[in-house]
PDB file of C-alpha atoms in Angstrom:
ATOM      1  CA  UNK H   1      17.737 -66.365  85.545  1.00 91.00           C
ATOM      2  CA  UNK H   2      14.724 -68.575  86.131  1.00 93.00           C
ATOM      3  CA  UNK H   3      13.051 -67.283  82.654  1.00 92.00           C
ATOM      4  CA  UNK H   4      16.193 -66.795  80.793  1.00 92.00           C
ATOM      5  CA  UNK H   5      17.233 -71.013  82.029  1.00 93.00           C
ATOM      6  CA  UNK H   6      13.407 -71.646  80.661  1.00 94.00           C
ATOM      7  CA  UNK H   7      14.127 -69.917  77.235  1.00 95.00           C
ATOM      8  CA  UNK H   8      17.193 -71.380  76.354  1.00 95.00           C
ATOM      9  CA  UNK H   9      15.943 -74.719  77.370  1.00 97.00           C
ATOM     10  CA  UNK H  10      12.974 -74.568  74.821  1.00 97.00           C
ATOM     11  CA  UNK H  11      15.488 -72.656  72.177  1.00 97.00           C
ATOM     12  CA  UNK H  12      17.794 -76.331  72.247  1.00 98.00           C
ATOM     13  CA  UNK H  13      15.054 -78.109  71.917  1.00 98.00           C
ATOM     14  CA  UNK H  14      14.042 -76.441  68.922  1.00 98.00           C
ATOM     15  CA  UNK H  15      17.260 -76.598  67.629  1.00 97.00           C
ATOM     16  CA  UNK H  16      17.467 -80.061  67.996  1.00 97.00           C
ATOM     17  CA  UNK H  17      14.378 -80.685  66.066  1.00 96.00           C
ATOM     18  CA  UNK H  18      15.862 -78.705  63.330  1.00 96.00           C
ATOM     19  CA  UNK H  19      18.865 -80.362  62.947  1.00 96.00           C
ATOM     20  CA  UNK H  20      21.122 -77.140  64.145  1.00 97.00           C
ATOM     21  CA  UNK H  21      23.677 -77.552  66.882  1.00 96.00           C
ATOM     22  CA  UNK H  22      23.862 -75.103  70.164  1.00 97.00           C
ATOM     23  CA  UNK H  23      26.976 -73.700  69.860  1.00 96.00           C
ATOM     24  CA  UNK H  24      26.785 -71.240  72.993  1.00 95.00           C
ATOM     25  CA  UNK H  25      25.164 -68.851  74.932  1.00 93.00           C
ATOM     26  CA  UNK H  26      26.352 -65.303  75.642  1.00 90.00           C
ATOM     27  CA  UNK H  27      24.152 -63.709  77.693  1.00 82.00           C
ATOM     28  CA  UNK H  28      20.581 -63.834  76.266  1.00 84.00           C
ATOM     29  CA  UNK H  29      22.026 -64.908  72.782  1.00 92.00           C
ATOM     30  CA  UNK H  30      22.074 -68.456  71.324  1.00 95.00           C
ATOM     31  CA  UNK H  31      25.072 -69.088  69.270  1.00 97.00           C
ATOM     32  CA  UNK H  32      23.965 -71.496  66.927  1.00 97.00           C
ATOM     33  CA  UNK H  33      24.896 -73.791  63.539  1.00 97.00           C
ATOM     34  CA  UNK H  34      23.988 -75.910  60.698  1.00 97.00           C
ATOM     35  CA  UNK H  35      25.917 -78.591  59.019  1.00 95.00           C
ATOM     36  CA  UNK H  36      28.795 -78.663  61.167  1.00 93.00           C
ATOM     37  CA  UNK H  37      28.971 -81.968  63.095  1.00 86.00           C
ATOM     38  CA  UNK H  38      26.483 -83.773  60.703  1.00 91.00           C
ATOM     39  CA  UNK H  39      25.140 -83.012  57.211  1.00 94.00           C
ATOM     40  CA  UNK H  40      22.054 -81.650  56.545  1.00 95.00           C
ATOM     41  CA  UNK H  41      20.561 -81.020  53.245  1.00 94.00           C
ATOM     42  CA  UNK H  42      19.751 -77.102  53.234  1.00 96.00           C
ATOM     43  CA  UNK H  43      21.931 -75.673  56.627  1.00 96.00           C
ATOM     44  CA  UNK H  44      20.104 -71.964  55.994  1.00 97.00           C
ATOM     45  CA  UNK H  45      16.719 -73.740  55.966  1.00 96.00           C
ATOM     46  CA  UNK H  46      17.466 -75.923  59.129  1.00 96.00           C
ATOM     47  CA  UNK H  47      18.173 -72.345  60.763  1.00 97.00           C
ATOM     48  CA  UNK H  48      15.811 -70.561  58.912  1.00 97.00           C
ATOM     49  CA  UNK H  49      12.802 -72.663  60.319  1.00 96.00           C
ATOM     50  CA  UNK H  50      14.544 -73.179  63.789  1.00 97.00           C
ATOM     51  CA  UNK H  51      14.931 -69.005  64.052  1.00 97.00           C
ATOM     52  CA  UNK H  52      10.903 -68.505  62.898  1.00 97.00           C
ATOM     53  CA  UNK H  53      10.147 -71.196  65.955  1.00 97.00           C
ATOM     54  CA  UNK H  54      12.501 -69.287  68.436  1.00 97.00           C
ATOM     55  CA  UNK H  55      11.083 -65.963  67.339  1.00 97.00           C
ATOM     56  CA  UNK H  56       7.263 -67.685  68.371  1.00 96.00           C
ATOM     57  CA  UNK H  57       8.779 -69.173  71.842  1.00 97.00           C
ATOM     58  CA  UNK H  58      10.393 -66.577  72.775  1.00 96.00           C
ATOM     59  CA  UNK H  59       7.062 -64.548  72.454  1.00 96.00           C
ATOM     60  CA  UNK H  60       4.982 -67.217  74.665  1.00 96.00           C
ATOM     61  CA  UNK H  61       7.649 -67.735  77.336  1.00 96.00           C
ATOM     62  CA  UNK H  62       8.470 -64.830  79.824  1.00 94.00           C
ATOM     63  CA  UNK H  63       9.666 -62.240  79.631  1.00 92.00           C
ATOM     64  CA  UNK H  64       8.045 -62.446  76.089  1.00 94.00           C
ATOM     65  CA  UNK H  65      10.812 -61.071  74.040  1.00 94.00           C
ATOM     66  CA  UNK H  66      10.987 -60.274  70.731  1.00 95.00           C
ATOM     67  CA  UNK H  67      14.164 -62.020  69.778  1.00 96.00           C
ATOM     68  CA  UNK H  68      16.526 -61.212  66.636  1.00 97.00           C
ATOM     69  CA  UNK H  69      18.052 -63.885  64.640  1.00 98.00           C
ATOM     70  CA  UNK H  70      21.004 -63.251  62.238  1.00 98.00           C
ATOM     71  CA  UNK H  71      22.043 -66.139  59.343  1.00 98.00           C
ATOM     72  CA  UNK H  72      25.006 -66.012  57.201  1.00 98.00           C
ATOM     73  CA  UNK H  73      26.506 -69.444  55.658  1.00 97.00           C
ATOM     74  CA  UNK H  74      30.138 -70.167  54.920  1.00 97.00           C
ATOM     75  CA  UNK H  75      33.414 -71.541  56.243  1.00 96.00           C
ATOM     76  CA  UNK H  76      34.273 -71.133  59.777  1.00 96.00           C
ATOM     77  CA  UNK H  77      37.515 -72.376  62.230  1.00 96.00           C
ATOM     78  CA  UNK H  78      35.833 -74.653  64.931  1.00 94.00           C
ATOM     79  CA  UNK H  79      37.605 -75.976  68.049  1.00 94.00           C
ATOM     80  CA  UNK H  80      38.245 -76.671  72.034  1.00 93.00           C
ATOM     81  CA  UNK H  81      39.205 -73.419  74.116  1.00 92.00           C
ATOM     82  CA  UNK H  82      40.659 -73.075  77.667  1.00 92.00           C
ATOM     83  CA  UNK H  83      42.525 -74.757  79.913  1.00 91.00           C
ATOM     84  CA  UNK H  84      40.374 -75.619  83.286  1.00 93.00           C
ATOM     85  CA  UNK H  85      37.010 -75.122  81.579  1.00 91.00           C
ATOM     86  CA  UNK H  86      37.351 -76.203  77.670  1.00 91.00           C
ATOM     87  CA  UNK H  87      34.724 -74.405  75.471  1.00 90.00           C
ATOM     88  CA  UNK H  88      34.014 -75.789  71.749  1.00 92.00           C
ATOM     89  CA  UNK H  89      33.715 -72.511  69.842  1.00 95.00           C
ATOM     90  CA  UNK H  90      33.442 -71.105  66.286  1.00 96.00           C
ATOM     91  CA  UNK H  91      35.605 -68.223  64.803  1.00 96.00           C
ATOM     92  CA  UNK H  92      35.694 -66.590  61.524  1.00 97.00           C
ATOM     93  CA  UNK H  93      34.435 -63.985  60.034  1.00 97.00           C
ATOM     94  CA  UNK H  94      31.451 -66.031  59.011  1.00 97.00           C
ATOM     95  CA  UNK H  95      30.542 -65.995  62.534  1.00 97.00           C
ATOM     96  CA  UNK H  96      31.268 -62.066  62.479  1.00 97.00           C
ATOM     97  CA  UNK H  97      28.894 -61.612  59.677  1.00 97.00           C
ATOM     98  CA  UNK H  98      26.043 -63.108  61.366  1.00 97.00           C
ATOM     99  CA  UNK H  99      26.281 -61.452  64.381  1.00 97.00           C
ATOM    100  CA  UNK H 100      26.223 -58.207  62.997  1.00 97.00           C
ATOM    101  CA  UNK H 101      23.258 -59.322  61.149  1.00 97.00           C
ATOM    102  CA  UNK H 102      21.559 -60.412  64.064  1.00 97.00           C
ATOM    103  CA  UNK H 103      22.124 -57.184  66.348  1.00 95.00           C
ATOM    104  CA  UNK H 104      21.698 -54.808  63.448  1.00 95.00           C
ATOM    105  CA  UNK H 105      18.060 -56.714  62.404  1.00 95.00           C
ATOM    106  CA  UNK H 106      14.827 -56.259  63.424  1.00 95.00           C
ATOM    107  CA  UNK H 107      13.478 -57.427  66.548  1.00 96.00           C
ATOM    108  CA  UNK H 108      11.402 -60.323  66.015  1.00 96.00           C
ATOM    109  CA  UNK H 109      12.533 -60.363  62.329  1.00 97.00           C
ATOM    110  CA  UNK H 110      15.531 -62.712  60.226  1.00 98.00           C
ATOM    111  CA  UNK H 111      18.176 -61.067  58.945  1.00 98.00           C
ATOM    112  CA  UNK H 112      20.328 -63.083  56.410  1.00 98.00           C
ATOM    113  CA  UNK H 113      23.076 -62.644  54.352  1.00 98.00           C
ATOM    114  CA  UNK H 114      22.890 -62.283  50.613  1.00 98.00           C
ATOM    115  CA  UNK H 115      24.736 -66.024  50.221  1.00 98.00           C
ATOM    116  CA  UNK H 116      22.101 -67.478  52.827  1.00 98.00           C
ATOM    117  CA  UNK H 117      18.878 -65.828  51.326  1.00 98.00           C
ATOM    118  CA  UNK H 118      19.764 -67.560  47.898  1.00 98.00           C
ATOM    119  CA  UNK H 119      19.778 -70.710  49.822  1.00 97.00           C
ATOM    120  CA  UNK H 120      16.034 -70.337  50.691  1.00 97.00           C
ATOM    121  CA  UNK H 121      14.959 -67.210  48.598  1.00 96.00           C
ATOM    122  CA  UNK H 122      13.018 -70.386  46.307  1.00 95.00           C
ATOM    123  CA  UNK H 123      10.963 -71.037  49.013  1.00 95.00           C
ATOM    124  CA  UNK H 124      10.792 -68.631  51.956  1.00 96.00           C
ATOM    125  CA  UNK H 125       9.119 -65.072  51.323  1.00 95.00           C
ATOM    126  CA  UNK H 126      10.734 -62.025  52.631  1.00 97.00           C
ATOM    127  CA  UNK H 127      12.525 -59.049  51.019  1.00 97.00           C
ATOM    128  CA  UNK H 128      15.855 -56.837  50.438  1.00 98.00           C
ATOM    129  CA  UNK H 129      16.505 -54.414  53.012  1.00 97.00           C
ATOM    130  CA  UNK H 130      19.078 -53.066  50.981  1.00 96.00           C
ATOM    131  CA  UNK H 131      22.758 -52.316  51.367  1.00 97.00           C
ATOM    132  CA  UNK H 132      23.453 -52.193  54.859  1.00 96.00           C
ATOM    133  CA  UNK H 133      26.638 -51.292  56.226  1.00 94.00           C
ATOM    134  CA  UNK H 134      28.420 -54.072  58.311  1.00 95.00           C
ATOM    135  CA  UNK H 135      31.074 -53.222  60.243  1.00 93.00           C
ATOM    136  CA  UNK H 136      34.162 -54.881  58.680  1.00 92.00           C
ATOM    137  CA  UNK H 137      32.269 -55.320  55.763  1.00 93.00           C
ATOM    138  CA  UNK H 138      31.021 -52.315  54.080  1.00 95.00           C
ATOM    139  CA  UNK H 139      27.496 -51.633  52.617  1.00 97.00           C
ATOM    140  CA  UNK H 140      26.467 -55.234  52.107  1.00 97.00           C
ATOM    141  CA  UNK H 141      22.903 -55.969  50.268  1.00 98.00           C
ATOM    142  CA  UNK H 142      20.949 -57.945  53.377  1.00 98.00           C
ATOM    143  CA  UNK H 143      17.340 -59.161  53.357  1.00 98.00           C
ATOM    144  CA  UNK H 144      14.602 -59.887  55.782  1.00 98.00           C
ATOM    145  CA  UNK H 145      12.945 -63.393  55.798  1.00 97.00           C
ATOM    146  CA  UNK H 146       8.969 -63.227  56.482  1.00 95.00           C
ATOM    147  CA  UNK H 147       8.204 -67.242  56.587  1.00 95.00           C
ATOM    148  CA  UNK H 148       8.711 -70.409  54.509  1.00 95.00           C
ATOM    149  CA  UNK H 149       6.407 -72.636  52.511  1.00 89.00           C
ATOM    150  CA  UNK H 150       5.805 -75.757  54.537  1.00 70.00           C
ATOM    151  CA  UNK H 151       5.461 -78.977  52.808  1.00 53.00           C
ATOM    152  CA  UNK H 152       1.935 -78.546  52.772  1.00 45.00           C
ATOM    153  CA  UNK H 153       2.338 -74.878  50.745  1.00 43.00           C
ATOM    154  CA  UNK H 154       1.046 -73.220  54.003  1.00 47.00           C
ATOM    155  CA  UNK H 155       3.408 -70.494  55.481  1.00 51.00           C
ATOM    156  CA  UNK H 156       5.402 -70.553  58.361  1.00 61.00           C
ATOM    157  CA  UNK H 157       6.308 -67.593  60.395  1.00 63.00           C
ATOM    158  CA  UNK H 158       5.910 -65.187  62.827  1.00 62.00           C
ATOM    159  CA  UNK H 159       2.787 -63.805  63.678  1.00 51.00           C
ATOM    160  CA  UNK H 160       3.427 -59.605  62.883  1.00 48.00           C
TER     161      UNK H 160
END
């Protein structure tokens, strides 16, 4: 619990820098979103850059995970849940979509959506990993983001 508390503490923090808003945890996962309780110019960049940064924390920190990060972009349903202990969740099958990304990706990889790569596919290298099928969904075209160009045209990502 010790390493997972130390994780998730670094993981907010790098949200927070990114402009993206802790949703949840569930388990080892980090629910998080874009654009929702304050605008942001680009919400798939904010969580593109903020998932690359995760991916490189949560290989420094124990246990040194390789962590998989799903993105999708659209609507969701947002509110408070629960009586005694009230939980602020999202719903939708937004939501749905990215979490299938996420636990069908590649570990230490981004998964995104066809909709959220053409929010960054100007500026971000990765590729298509084809159709995949998505429960719910169907064979749905997915790709695999590698890095971004930093302001500076350097790239950001991962180390391999």
């Amino acid at each position: 619990v010790s390493a997972l508390r130390s994780v998730i503490h670094e993981f907010e923090l790098i949200a927070a820098k990114h402009q993206v808003q802790k949703i949840k945890t569930i388990g080892d996962a980090f629910m998080a979103a874009a654009g929702l309780l304050q605008p942001v110019p680009n919400p798939v960049a904010s969580c593109a850059a903020c998932g690359l940064e995760m991916i490189e924390a949560a290989r420094r920190l124990p246990p040194f995970w390789e962590i998989r990060v799903g993105i999708n972009i659209g609507s969701v349903v947002a509110g408070l849940v629960g009586k005694k202990r009230y939980v602020f969740d999202l719903y939708g099958d937004t939501v749905n979509f990215a979490s299938r990304l996420e636990s069908g990706g590649i570990p230490g990889k981004i998964t995104l959506s066809t909709d959220a790569w053409h929010r960054v596919a100007a500026f971000a290298q990765g590729a298509s990993l084809g159709p995949k099928e998505i429960k719910g969904k169907g064979a749905c075209e997915v790709f695999r983001l590698d890095g971004m160009n930093g302001a500076n045209g350097t790239v950001c990502g991962p180390r391999p």
